[in-house]
Amino acid sequence: MNYAALDAWVDEHFDEEVRFLQQMVRVPTDTPPGNNAPHAEHVKDRLREIGFDAEAHPVPADVVREHGLQSITNLIVRRRYGDRGPVVALNAHGDVVPPGEGWTRDPYGGEIVDGRLYGRAAAVSKSDFATYAFAVRALEASGLRIRGGVELHFTYDEEYGGELGPGWLLQNGLTRPDYEIGAGFSYQVVTAHNGCLQLEVTVHGVMAHAAIPATGVDALQAAVGILAALYRQNALYEARRSKVPGITHPYLNVGRIEGGTNTNVVPGRVVFRLDRRMIPEEDPAAVESEIRAVIQEAASAFRGVTVDVRRLLLSRALKPLAGVRPLVDALRRHGEIVFGEAIPETGTPLYTDVRLYSEHGVPAVLYGAGPRTVRESNAKRADEHIVLDDLRRATKVIARTLADLLAEDGAR
């Protein structure tokens, strides 16, 4: 296999790839509010400029609103090289959390400083819009004898669980690839990740004047008791150890609390949201049942209080399927050659929408442009960035892997 031709093409066109990534970053996709159809149209135009026709698959507006977002259009680019051979999907998501505070660079500027490109989603995962598109271009320009096909899936619902991103494409029969590579965020090849359960808990009491608090029921006091019970439960999770490298144990986080009406009013309602990460060995139904039981038991100690618990998200863990070895072996082999170091196969405590492909029987892994660790890139933090040399090398690894998977019989 003439991998040198692939590498040379990537090097020759790398400035163009960087400009392409800058164009991805400069159109905001803050989620919330999740008005992401404009970015999809922008991407579709940029893909046309490099010779790719993208199918637009808008999700109905009423469905999008039901999920708390404003607009979603997912894109599929289909490249066929022959009737025989596998179809490999490459998926990256365009939606991203808002920038937040503390930036020293324009979060939508795509500014390049000291070999780093800065911007929200520069690392996770608009970088892989560029990685995947230019790897496919390198493959097609190489002159290698290939078969099967490649699909680019650019979707916009990862931050809210992926059901309206890859989930929508798969559920509606718009794609059924043989393999899938999802956006990466480190040098490692990720074959497993945590699941995630998110719940909204509403504690109901009775408002009253602070001068006569006995006439009310303090929802905040009850919420404090429930939170204390949840944090005690969280301490117990350390004993539940995962056997997957890169994943330790389950944990729980309360990320948002709101309630009350004024300083001189006994709070009649408090709402908080919790995030429960599930290791691959756990059963999601049992986890949710356990959490609900802890909440109800704690609430029962407070007279006059009622509690509503609403599920916001259930993301199942990614577990490797039997057919995933060709992906893993190729990515690790070429990663070691291109990066000059061993590329481990591992799990991650994050959750992603790649698990939706696996749930539909498609062997899937995570790999793409990224640093050695998520923390190094400031992903979802101020001054998020991608090291351009990492972008270049990841593009070569993907191109080489596609060449292995799609090579004509005897072409190696």
mmCIF file of C-alpha atoms in Angstrom:
data_model
loop_
_atom_site.group_PDB
_atom_site.id
_atom_site.type_symbol
_atom_site.label_atom_id
_atom_site.label_comp_id
_atom_site.label_asym_id
_atom_site.label_seq_id
_atom_site.Cartn_x
_atom_site.Cartn_y
_atom_site.Cartn_z
ATOM 1 C CA MET A 1 0.000 0.000 0.000
ATOM 2 C CA ASN A 2 1.393 3.391 -0.997
ATOM 3 C CA TYR A 3 0.647 5.333 2.163
ATOM 4 C CA ALA A 4 3.252 7.931 1.201
ATOM 5 C CA ALA A 5 0.914 9.281 -1.474
ATOM 6 C CA LEU A 6 -1.781 9.836 1.137
ATOM 7 C CA ASP A 7 0.596 11.589 3.507
ATOM 8 C CA ALA A 8 1.973 13.779 0.744
ATOM 9 C CA TRP A 9 -1.509 14.880 -0.356
ATOM 10 C CA VAL A 10 -2.415 15.860 3.206
ATOM 11 C CA ASP A 11 0.790 17.873 3.559
ATOM 12 C CA GLU A 12 0.290 19.592 0.204
ATOM 13 C CA HIS A 13 -3.301 20.622 1.030
ATOM 14 C CA PHE A 14 -2.929 21.270 4.741
ATOM 15 C CA ASP A 15 -3.212 25.063 4.522
ATOM 16 C CA GLU A 16 -6.528 24.548 2.742
ATOM 17 C CA GLU A 17 -7.644 22.165 5.490
ATOM 18 C CA VAL A 18 -6.810 24.741 8.153
ATOM 19 C CA ARG A 19 -8.839 27.407 6.313
ATOM 20 C CA PHE A 20 -11.727 24.936 6.108
ATOM 21 C CA LEU A 21 -11.604 24.444 9.883
ATOM 22 C CA GLN A 22 -11.505 28.192 10.451
ATOM 23 C CA GLN A 23 -14.693 28.471 8.391
ATOM 24 C CA MET A 24 -16.334 25.828 10.603
ATOM 25 C CA VAL A 25 -15.402 27.659 13.807
ATOM 26 C CA ARG A 26 -16.463 31.136 12.678
ATOM 27 C CA VAL A 27 -20.176 30.283 12.509
ATOM 28 C CA PRO A 28 -21.493 29.844 16.093
ATOM 29 C CA THR A 29 -23.435 26.750 17.103
ATOM 30 C CA ASP A 30 -24.092 27.458 20.780
ATOM 31 C CA THR A 31 -26.336 24.788 22.245
ATOM 32 C CA PRO A 32 -28.406 26.021 23.984
ATOM 33 C CA PRO A 33 -30.130 27.730 22.262
ATOM 34 C CA GLY A 34 -29.391 25.197 19.510
ATOM 35 C CA ASN A 35 -30.203 27.107 16.335
ATOM 36 C CA ASN A 36 -27.855 24.984 14.231
ATOM 37 C CA ALA A 37 -29.489 24.670 10.827
ATOM 38 C CA PRO A 38 -27.617 27.799 9.595
ATOM 39 C CA HIS A 39 -24.281 26.125 10.325
ATOM 40 C CA ALA A 40 -25.343 23.045 8.370
ATOM 41 C CA GLU A 41 -26.143 25.245 5.361
ATOM 42 C CA HIS A 42 -22.756 26.901 5.743
ATOM 43 C CA VAL A 43 -21.035 23.509 5.862
ATOM 44 C CA LYS A 44 -22.986 22.298 2.846
ATOM 45 C CA ASP A 45 -21.712 25.284 0.843
ATOM 46 C CA ARG A 46 -18.118 24.768 1.979
ATOM 47 C CA LEU A 47 -18.296 21.056 1.097
ATOM 48 C CA ARG A 48 -19.563 21.932 -2.382
ATOM 49 C CA GLU A 49 -16.487 24.125 -2.858
ATOM 50 C CA ILE A 50 -14.232 21.087 -2.301
ATOM 51 C CA GLY A 51 -16.286 18.821 -4.572
ATOM 52 C CA PHE A 52 -18.645 17.089 -2.116
ATOM 53 C CA ASP A 53 -22.424 17.139 -2.470
ATOM 54 C CA ALA A 54 -24.145 16.913 0.910
ATOM 55 C CA GLU A 55 -27.684 15.705 1.485
ATOM 56 C CA ALA A 56 -29.561 17.904 3.961
ATOM 57 C CA HIS A 57 -31.861 16.091 6.392
ATOM 58 C CA PRO A 58 -33.773 18.626 8.500
ATOM 59 C CA VAL A 59 -35.423 17.368 11.674
ATOM 60 C CA PRO A 60 -39.070 18.552 11.886
ATOM 61 C CA ALA A 61 -39.394 21.812 13.800
ATOM 62 C CA ASP A 62 -41.939 20.487 16.313
ATOM 63 C CA VAL A 63 -39.647 17.558 17.189
ATOM 64 C CA VAL A 64 -36.694 19.899 17.664
ATOM 65 C CA ARG A 65 -38.702 22.211 19.936
ATOM 66 C CA GLU A 66 -39.864 19.270 22.038
ATOM 67 C CA HIS A 67 -36.190 18.586 22.766
ATOM 68 C CA GLY A 68 -35.580 22.185 23.837
ATOM 69 C CA LEU A 69 -33.666 23.242 20.706
ATOM 70 C CA GLN A 70 -34.422 25.613 17.833
ATOM 71 C CA SER A 71 -33.298 23.999 14.555
ATOM 72 C CA ILE A 72 -31.344 20.955 13.384
ATOM 73 C CA THR A 73 -30.308 19.936 9.891
ATOM 74 C CA ASN A 74 -28.050 16.890 9.646
ATOM 75 C CA LEU A 75 -25.814 16.278 6.627
ATOM 76 C CA ILE A 76 -24.749 13.118 4.796
ATOM 77 C CA VAL A 77 -22.078 13.004 2.099
ATOM 78 C CA ARG A 78 -22.021 9.647 0.267
ATOM 79 C CA ARG A 79 -18.940 8.581 -1.727
ATOM 80 C CA ARG A 80 -19.219 5.221 -3.481
ATOM 81 C CA TYR A 81 -16.254 3.369 -4.993
ATOM 82 C CA GLY A 82 -17.893 0.107 -6.015
ATOM 83 C CA ASP A 83 -20.737 -2.283 -5.234
ATOM 84 C CA ARG A 84 -18.563 -4.591 -3.155
ATOM 85 C CA GLY A 85 -16.816 -3.721 0.076
ATOM 86 C CA PRO A 86 -17.809 -2.023 3.323
ATOM 87 C CA VAL A 87 -19.212 1.440 3.860
ATOM 88 C CA VAL A 88 -17.364 3.435 6.521
ATOM 89 C CA ALA A 89 -19.155 6.348 8.197
ATOM 90 C CA LEU A 90 -17.227 9.258 9.706
ATOM 91 C CA ASN A 91 -19.304 11.318 12.153
ATOM 92 C CA ALA A 92 -18.544 14.652 13.795
ATOM 93 C CA HIS A 93 -20.970 16.959 15.588
ATOM 94 C CA GLY A 94 -21.286 20.683 15.065
ATOM 95 C CA ASP A 95 -23.290 21.638 18.153
ATOM 96 C CA VAL A 96 -21.298 22.820 21.142
ATOM 97 C CA VAL A 97 -21.717 24.416 24.557
ATOM 98 C CA PRO A 98 -21.635 28.249 24.672
ATOM 99 C CA PRO A 99 -18.174 29.812 25.133
ATOM 100 C CA GLY A 100 -18.591 31.014 28.707
ATOM 101 C CA GLU A 101 -16.169 33.442 30.328
ATOM 102 C CA GLY A 102 -12.403 33.759 30.522
ATOM 103 C CA TRP A 103 -11.415 33.717 26.839
ATOM 104 C CA THR A 104 -8.281 35.550 25.770
ATOM 105 C CA ARG A 105 -9.012 34.838 22.087
ATOM 106 C CA ASP A 106 -12.179 35.377 20.055
ATOM 107 C CA PRO A 107 -14.154 32.130 20.521
ATOM 108 C CA TYR A 108 -15.405 32.460 16.937
ATOM 109 C CA GLY A 109 -12.255 33.886 15.388
ATOM 110 C CA GLY A 110 -10.357 30.765 14.377
ATOM 111 C CA GLU A 111 -7.193 32.671 15.300
ATOM 112 C CA ILE A 112 -3.866 30.857 14.892
ATOM 113 C CA VAL A 113 -1.182 31.517 17.515
ATOM 114 C CA ASP A 114 1.993 29.468 18.006
ATOM 115 C CA GLY A 115 0.720 26.561 15.929
ATOM 116 C CA ARG A 116 -2.655 26.397 17.682
ATOM 117 C CA LEU A 117 -6.044 27.251 16.211
ATOM 118 C CA TYR A 118 -8.347 28.797 18.824
ATOM 119 C CA GLY A 119 -12.130 28.766 18.946
ATOM 120 C CA ARG A 120 -15.144 27.087 20.459
ATOM 121 C CA ALA A 121 -15.384 23.567 18.980
ATOM 122 C CA ALA A 122 -11.912 23.869 17.435
ATOM 123 C CA ALA A 123 -11.034 20.655 19.286
ATOM 124 C CA VAL A 124 -14.447 19.026 19.896
ATOM 125 C CA SER A 125 -15.544 18.434 17.287
ATOM 126 C CA LYS A 126 -15.428 20.820 14.336
ATOM 127 C CA SER A 127 -11.794 19.819 13.924
ATOM 128 C CA ASP A 128 -13.038 16.484 12.640
ATOM 129 C CA PHE A 129 -15.243 18.101 10.019
ATOM 130 C CA ALA A 130 -11.855 18.964 8.529
ATOM 131 C CA THR A 131 -10.047 15.739 9.494
ATOM 132 C CA TYR A 132 -12.650 13.490 7.904
ATOM 133 C CA ALA A 133 -13.390 15.548 4.791
ATOM 134 C CA PHE A 134 -9.726 15.980 3.892
ATOM 135 C CA ALA A 135 -8.849 12.345 4.672
ATOM 136 C CA VAL A 136 -11.496 11.296 2.152
ATOM 137 C CA ARG A 137 -10.131 13.753 -0.391
ATOM 138 C CA ALA A 138 -6.628 12.340 0.141
ATOM 139 C CA LEU A 139 -7.932 8.809 -0.369
ATOM 140 C CA GLU A 140 -9.686 9.699 -3.599
ATOM 141 C CA ALA A 141 -6.683 11.581 -4.959
ATOM 142 C CA SER A 142 -4.195 8.814 -4.133
ATOM 143 C CA GLY A 143 -4.900 6.567 -7.093
ATOM 144 C CA LEU A 144 -5.253 3.542 -4.803
ATOM 145 C CA ARG A 145 -7.586 0.732 -5.873
ATOM 146 C CA ILE A 146 -10.506 0.934 -3.452
ATOM 147 C CA ARG A 147 -14.039 -0.404 -3.154
ATOM 148 C CA GLY A 148 -17.078 0.084 -0.922
ATOM 149 C CA GLY A 149 -17.701 3.634 0.179
ATOM 150 C CA VAL A 150 -17.399 6.405 2.740
ATOM 151 C CA GLU A 151 -20.115 8.544 4.289
ATOM 152 C CA LEU A 152 -19.576 11.806 6.128
ATOM 153 C CA HIS A 153 -22.199 12.369 8.815
ATOM 154 C CA PHE A 154 -22.165 15.912 10.163
ATOM 155 C CA THR A 155 -24.803 16.150 12.887
ATOM 156 C CA TYR A 156 -26.047 18.640 15.478
ATOM 157 C CA ASP A 157 -27.411 16.994 18.618
ATOM 158 C CA GLU A 158 -24.474 15.552 20.565
ATOM 159 C CA GLU A 159 -24.806 17.974 23.480
ATOM 160 C CA TYR A 160 -28.419 16.852 24.038
ATOM 161 C CA GLY A 161 -27.782 13.142 23.577
ATOM 162 C CA GLY A 162 -27.628 12.552 19.827
ATOM 163 C CA GLU A 163 -31.153 11.216 19.297
ATOM 164 C CA LEU A 164 -31.838 13.968 16.763
ATOM 165 C CA GLY A 165 -28.361 13.657 15.239
ATOM 166 C CA PRO A 166 -27.033 10.181 14.408
ATOM 167 C CA GLY A 167 -30.066 8.717 16.151
ATOM 168 C CA TRP A 168 -32.375 10.449 13.680
ATOM 169 C CA LEU A 169 -30.379 9.306 10.656
ATOM 170 C CA LEU A 170 -30.239 5.696 11.865
ATOM 171 C CA GLN A 171 -33.805 5.454 13.149
ATOM 172 C CA ASN A 172 -35.214 6.788 9.882
ATOM 173 C CA GLY A 173 -33.187 4.417 7.707
ATOM 174 C CA LEU A 174 -31.136 7.191 6.126
ATOM 175 C CA THR A 175 -27.884 5.301 6.694
ATOM 176 C CA ARG A 176 -26.633 1.865 7.683
ATOM 177 C CA PRO A 177 -22.845 1.752 7.432
ATOM 178 C CA ASP A 178 -20.667 -1.283 8.121
ATOM 179 C CA TYR A 179 -18.209 0.643 10.315
ATOM 180 C CA GLU A 180 -18.242 3.998 12.055
ATOM 181 C CA ILE A 181 -15.545 6.324 13.361
ATOM 182 C CA GLY A 182 -16.744 9.147 15.594
ATOM 183 C CA ALA A 183 -15.064 12.407 16.478
ATOM 184 C CA GLY A 184 -12.058 11.908 18.713
ATOM 185 C CA PHE A 185 -10.625 14.054 21.453
ATOM 186 C CA SER A 186 -7.305 12.401 22.243
ATOM 187 C CA TYR A 187 -4.552 10.316 20.680
ATOM 188 C CA GLN A 188 -6.180 7.123 21.982
ATOM 189 C CA VAL A 189 -8.562 4.835 20.113
ATOM 190 C CA VAL A 190 -11.674 4.803 22.299
ATOM 191 C CA THR A 191 -13.784 1.650 22.153
ATOM 192 C CA ALA A 192 -15.960 2.123 25.263
ATOM 193 C CA HIS A 193 -17.406 4.985 27.242
ATOM 194 C CA ASN A 194 -19.679 5.706 30.165
ATOM 195 C CA GLY A 195 -23.414 6.036 29.951
ATOM 196 C CA CYS A 196 -25.205 9.058 31.361
ATOM 197 C CA LEU A 197 -28.521 9.553 33.148
ATOM 198 C CA GLN A 198 -29.715 13.119 33.687
ATOM 199 C CA LEU A 199 -32.696 13.869 35.911
ATOM 200 C CA GLU A 200 -34.588 17.025 36.839
ATOM 201 C CA VAL A 201 -35.847 16.982 40.422
ATOM 202 C CA THR A 202 -38.580 19.426 41.494
ATOM 203 C CA VAL A 203 -39.166 19.800 45.223
ATOM 204 C CA HIS A 204 -42.579 21.291 46.085
ATOM 205 C CA GLY A 205 -43.307 23.009 49.387
ATOM 206 C CA VAL A 206 -45.551 25.927 50.325
ATOM 207 C CA MET A 207 -44.467 29.577 50.123
ATOM 208 C CA ALA A 208 -44.868 31.728 53.214
ATOM 209 C CA HIS A 209 -43.699 35.066 54.604
ATOM 210 C CA ALA A 210 -40.291 34.730 56.256
ATOM 211 C CA ALA A 211 -41.720 36.405 59.363
ATOM 212 C CA ILE A 212 -44.146 33.487 59.849
ATOM 213 C CA PRO A 213 -42.235 30.518 58.360
ATOM 214 C CA ALA A 214 -44.320 27.927 60.217
ATOM 215 C CA THR A 215 -47.213 28.698 57.879
ATOM 216 C CA GLY A 216 -45.230 27.360 54.913
ATOM 217 C CA VAL A 217 -43.260 24.292 53.921
ATOM 218 C CA ASP A 218 -39.620 25.027 53.099
ATOM 219 C CA ALA A 219 -38.790 23.369 49.765
ATOM 220 C CA LEU A 220 -35.154 24.429 50.016
ATOM 221 C CA GLN A 221 -34.672 22.736 53.356
ATOM 222 C CA ALA A 222 -36.054 19.530 51.880
ATOM 223 C CA ALA A 223 -33.877 19.931 48.787
ATOM 224 C CA VAL A 224 -30.802 20.243 51.007
ATOM 225 C CA GLY A 225 -31.726 16.961 52.688
ATOM 226 C CA ILE A 226 -32.219 15.247 49.342
ATOM 227 C CA LEU A 227 -28.912 16.591 48.038
ATOM 228 C CA ALA A 228 -27.115 15.375 51.165
ATOM 229 C CA ALA A 229 -28.531 11.887 50.577
ATOM 230 C CA LEU A 230 -27.413 11.962 46.946
ATOM 231 C CA TYR A 231 -23.888 13.012 47.876
ATOM 232 C CA ARG A 232 -23.709 10.209 50.437
ATOM 233 C CA GLN A 233 -24.722 7.842 47.669
ATOM 234 C CA ASN A 234 -22.053 9.346 45.429
ATOM 235 C CA ALA A 235 -19.371 8.407 47.979
ATOM 236 C CA LEU A 236 -20.460 4.773 47.773
ATOM 237 C CA TYR A 237 -19.884 4.648 44.019
ATOM 238 C CA GLU A 238 -16.119 4.574 44.438
ATOM 239 C CA ALA A 239 -16.427 0.914 45.396
ATOM 240 C CA ARG A 240 -18.014 0.027 42.041
ATOM 241 C CA ARG A 241 -14.983 -0.333 39.807
ATOM 242 C CA SER A 242 -15.074 -0.768 36.053
ATOM 243 C CA LYS A 243 -12.853 -3.307 34.323
ATOM 244 C CA VAL A 244 -12.500 -1.026 31.273
ATOM 245 C CA PRO A 245 -9.127 0.794 31.082
ATOM 246 C CA GLY A 246 -9.653 4.549 31.246
ATOM 247 C CA ILE A 247 -12.896 4.255 33.235
ATOM 248 C CA THR A 248 -12.842 4.183 37.029
ATOM 249 C CA HIS A 249 -16.197 4.186 38.826
ATOM 250 C CA PRO A 250 -19.663 5.767 38.601
ATOM 251 C CA TYR A 251 -20.219 9.263 39.912
ATOM 252 C CA LEU A 252 -22.940 11.840 40.350
ATOM 253 C CA ASN A 253 -22.904 15.596 39.829
ATOM 254 C CA VAL A 254 -25.558 18.213 40.593
ATOM 255 C CA GLY A 255 -24.925 20.879 37.988
ATOM 256 C CA ARG A 256 -27.810 23.307 38.368
ATOM 257 C CA ILE A 257 -30.083 24.540 41.178
ATOM 258 C CA GLU A 258 -32.781 27.221 41.137
ATOM 259 C CA GLY A 259 -35.699 28.145 43.349
ATOM 260 C CA GLY A 260 -37.357 30.590 45.698
ATOM 261 C CA THR A 261 -38.873 33.970 44.878
ATOM 262 C CA ASN A 262 -37.261 36.450 47.281
ATOM 263 C CA THR A 263 -35.044 36.708 50.344
ATOM 264 C CA ASN A 264 -38.004 37.266 52.674
ATOM 265 C CA VAL A 265 -40.101 34.356 51.350
ATOM 266 C CA VAL A 266 -39.971 30.715 52.412
ATOM 267 C CA PRO A 267 -39.123 28.866 49.179
ATOM 268 C CA GLY A 268 -42.103 26.963 47.839
ATOM 269 C CA ARG A 269 -40.295 25.318 44.943
ATOM 270 C CA VAL A 270 -36.715 24.248 44.226
ATOM 271 C CA VAL A 271 -35.494 22.570 41.048
ATOM 272 C CA PHE A 272 -32.139 20.904 40.535
ATOM 273 C CA ARG A 273 -30.607 18.809 37.784
ATOM 274 C CA LEU A 274 -28.260 15.899 38.294
ATOM 275 C CA ASP A 275 -25.927 13.973 36.038
ATOM 276 C CA ARG A 276 -25.209 10.327 36.897
ATOM 277 C CA ARG A 277 -22.369 8.723 34.930
ATOM 278 C CA MET A 278 -22.759 4.971 34.472
ATOM 279 C CA ILE A 279 -19.878 2.584 33.883
ATOM 280 C CA PRO A 280 -20.362 0.053 31.045
ATOM 281 C CA GLU A 281 -21.032 -2.750 33.528
ATOM 282 C CA GLU A 282 -24.108 -1.026 35.008
ATOM 283 C CA ASP A 283 -27.766 -1.535 34.021
ATOM 284 C CA PRO A 284 -29.340 1.880 33.263
ATOM 285 C CA ALA A 285 -32.794 0.833 34.492
ATOM 286 C CA ALA A 286 -31.381 -0.289 37.834
ATOM 287 C CA VAL A 287 -29.349 2.915 38.159
ATOM 288 C CA GLU A 288 -32.394 5.116 37.588
ATOM 289 C CA SER A 289 -34.511 3.078 39.992
ATOM 290 C CA GLU A 290 -31.828 3.397 42.678
ATOM 291 C CA ILE A 291 -31.512 7.173 42.279
ATOM 292 C CA ARG A 292 -35.275 7.673 42.417
ATOM 293 C CA ALA A 293 -35.462 5.557 45.571
ATOM 294 C CA VAL A 294 -32.739 7.640 47.277
ATOM 295 C CA ILE A 295 -34.608 10.847 46.405
ATOM 296 C CA GLN A 296 -37.987 9.608 47.604
ATOM 297 C CA GLU A 297 -36.626 8.196 50.854
ATOM 298 C CA ALA A 298 -34.852 11.451 51.667
ATOM 299 C CA ALA A 299 -37.936 13.523 50.800
ATOM 300 C CA SER A 300 -40.147 11.431 53.065
ATOM 301 C CA ALA A 301 -38.387 12.899 56.103
ATOM 302 C CA PHE A 302 -39.890 16.342 55.345
ATOM 303 C CA ARG A 303 -43.564 16.726 56.134
ATOM 304 C CA GLY A 304 -45.714 18.383 53.486
ATOM 305 C CA VAL A 305 -43.097 18.075 50.739
ATOM 306 C CA THR A 306 -43.736 16.403 47.389
ATOM 307 C CA VAL A 307 -41.159 15.611 44.718
ATOM 308 C CA ASP A 308 -41.368 15.170 40.946
ATOM 309 C CA VAL A 309 -38.525 13.459 39.095
ATOM 310 C CA ARG A 310 -38.263 13.830 35.317
ATOM 311 C CA ARG A 311 -35.744 12.085 33.082
ATOM 312 C CA LEU A 312 -33.925 14.507 30.800
ATOM 313 C CA LEU A 313 -31.466 12.127 29.144
ATOM 314 C CA LEU A 314 -30.549 8.475 29.078
ATOM 315 C CA SER A 315 -27.373 7.808 27.135
ATOM 316 C CA ARG A 316 -26.294 4.181 27.224
ATOM 317 C CA ALA A 317 -22.661 3.207 27.499
ATOM 318 C CA LEU A 318 -20.599 2.366 24.429
ATOM 319 C CA LYS A 319 -19.436 -1.234 24.447
ATOM 320 C CA PRO A 320 -17.207 -2.684 21.707
ATOM 321 C CA LEU A 321 -18.949 -5.001 19.236
ATOM 322 C CA ALA A 322 -17.279 -8.154 17.927
ATOM 323 C CA GLY A 323 -16.619 -6.656 14.488
ATOM 324 C CA VAL A 324 -14.704 -3.621 15.715
ATOM 325 C CA ARG A 325 -11.181 -5.126 15.469
ATOM 326 C CA PRO A 326 -10.402 -4.027 11.867
ATOM 327 C CA LEU A 327 -11.062 -0.417 12.884
ATOM 328 C CA VAL A 328 -9.072 -0.593 16.094
ATOM 329 C CA ASP A 329 -6.106 -2.427 14.609
ATOM 330 C CA ALA A 330 -5.786 -0.101 11.609
ATOM 331 C CA LEU A 331 -6.084 3.089 13.667
ATOM 332 C CA ARG A 332 -3.577 1.936 16.264
ATOM 333 C CA ARG A 333 -1.085 0.681 13.644
ATOM 334 C CA HIS A 334 -1.122 3.881 11.614
ATOM 335 C CA GLY A 335 -1.310 6.092 14.691
ATOM 336 C CA GLU A 336 1.902 4.589 15.976
ATOM 337 C CA ILE A 337 3.602 5.125 12.599
ATOM 338 C CA VAL A 338 2.414 8.712 12.123
ATOM 339 C CA PHE A 339 2.728 9.900 15.748
ATOM 340 C CA GLY A 340 5.832 7.875 16.562
ATOM 341 C CA GLU A 341 4.385 6.480 19.773
ATOM 342 C CA ALA A 342 2.132 3.664 20.900
ATOM 343 C CA ILE A 343 -1.571 4.471 20.553
ATOM 344 C CA PRO A 344 -3.569 2.682 23.263
ATOM 345 C CA GLU A 345 -7.050 1.224 23.026
ATOM 346 C CA THR A 346 -9.038 2.571 25.938
ATOM 347 C CA GLY A 347 -12.331 3.707 27.401
ATOM 348 C CA THR A 348 -13.359 7.202 28.458
ATOM 349 C CA PRO A 349 -15.605 8.520 31.236
ATOM 350 C CA LEU A 350 -17.267 10.865 28.737
ATOM 351 C CA TYR A 351 -20.383 9.877 26.809
ATOM 352 C CA THR A 352 -20.909 10.483 23.100
ATOM 353 C CA ASP A 353 -23.451 9.867 20.362
ATOM 354 C CA VAL A 354 -21.163 7.201 18.858
ATOM 355 C CA ARG A 355 -22.957 4.715 21.105
ATOM 356 C CA LEU A 356 -26.053 5.118 18.882
ATOM 357 C CA TYR A 357 -24.231 3.437 15.985
ATOM 358 C CA SER A 358 -23.232 0.583 18.262
ATOM 359 C CA GLU A 359 -26.838 0.233 19.458
ATOM 360 C CA HIS A 360 -27.826 -0.246 15.797
ATOM 361 C CA GLY A 361 -25.246 -3.010 15.388
ATOM 362 C CA VAL A 362 -22.551 -0.907 13.708
ATOM 363 C CA PRO A 363 -18.995 -1.480 15.054
ATOM 364 C CA ALA A 364 -17.854 1.957 16.182
ATOM 365 C CA VAL A 365 -14.874 3.712 17.765
ATOM 366 C CA LEU A 366 -13.828 7.265 18.530
ATOM 367 C CA TYR A 367 -10.761 8.668 16.823
ATOM 368 C CA GLY A 368 -9.880 11.990 15.270
ATOM 369 C CA ALA A 369 -7.951 15.184 15.850
ATOM 370 C CA GLY A 370 -7.157 15.803 19.491
ATOM 371 C CA PRO A 371 -4.433 16.202 22.131
ATOM 372 C CA ARG A 372 -3.070 13.521 24.438
ATOM 373 C CA THR A 373 -5.807 14.412 26.933
ATOM 374 C CA VAL A 374 -9.074 16.343 26.717
ATOM 375 C CA ARG A 375 -7.848 18.781 29.366
ATOM 376 C CA GLU A 376 -4.883 19.865 27.207
ATOM 377 C CA SER A 377 -7.176 21.279 24.507
ATOM 378 C CA ASN A 378 -9.416 23.228 26.923
ATOM 379 C CA ALA A 379 -12.412 21.525 25.345
ATOM 380 C CA LYS A 380 -15.600 23.098 26.748
ATOM 381 C CA ARG A 381 -13.420 25.622 28.597
ATOM 382 C CA ALA A 382 -12.069 29.062 27.760
ATOM 383 C CA ASP A 383 -9.446 29.210 24.983
ATOM 384 C CA GLU A 384 -10.323 25.852 23.450
ATOM 385 C CA HIS A 385 -7.831 25.047 20.702
ATOM 386 C CA ILE A 386 -6.380 22.375 18.442
ATOM 387 C CA VAL A 387 -2.664 21.939 17.798
ATOM 388 C CA LEU A 388 -2.369 22.113 14.036
ATOM 389 C CA ASP A 389 0.231 19.369 13.869
ATOM 390 C CA ASP A 390 -2.222 17.068 15.660
ATOM 391 C CA LEU A 391 -4.853 17.933 13.049
ATOM 392 C CA ARG A 392 -2.417 17.118 10.249
ATOM 393 C CA ARG A 393 -1.355 13.795 11.740
ATOM 394 C CA ALA A 394 -4.879 12.664 12.591
ATOM 395 C CA THR A 395 -5.935 13.354 8.991
ATOM 396 C CA LYS A 396 -3.146 11.085 7.772
ATOM 397 C CA VAL A 397 -4.139 8.317 10.203
ATOM 398 C CA ILE A 398 -7.781 8.436 9.061
ATOM 399 C CA ALA A 399 -6.782 8.432 5.384
ATOM 400 C CA ARG A 400 -4.473 5.438 5.897
ATOM 401 C CA THR A 401 -7.152 3.572 7.870
ATOM 402 C CA LEU A 402 -9.745 4.154 5.158
ATOM 403 C CA ALA A 403 -7.277 2.861 2.586
ATOM 404 C CA ASP A 404 -6.846 -0.379 4.587
ATOM 405 C CA LEU A 405 -10.567 -0.907 5.073
ATOM 406 C CA LEU A 406 -11.503 -0.162 1.477
ATOM 407 C CA ALA A 407 -8.564 -1.672 -0.406
ATOM 408 C CA GLU A 408 -9.418 -3.896 -3.368
ATOM 409 C CA ASP A 409 -8.529 -7.549 -2.808
ATOM 410 C CA GLY A 410 -4.789 -7.894 -3.258
ATOM 411 C CA ALA A 411 -4.224 -4.128 -3.465
ATOM 412 C CA ARG A 412 -2.151 -4.066 -0.295
#
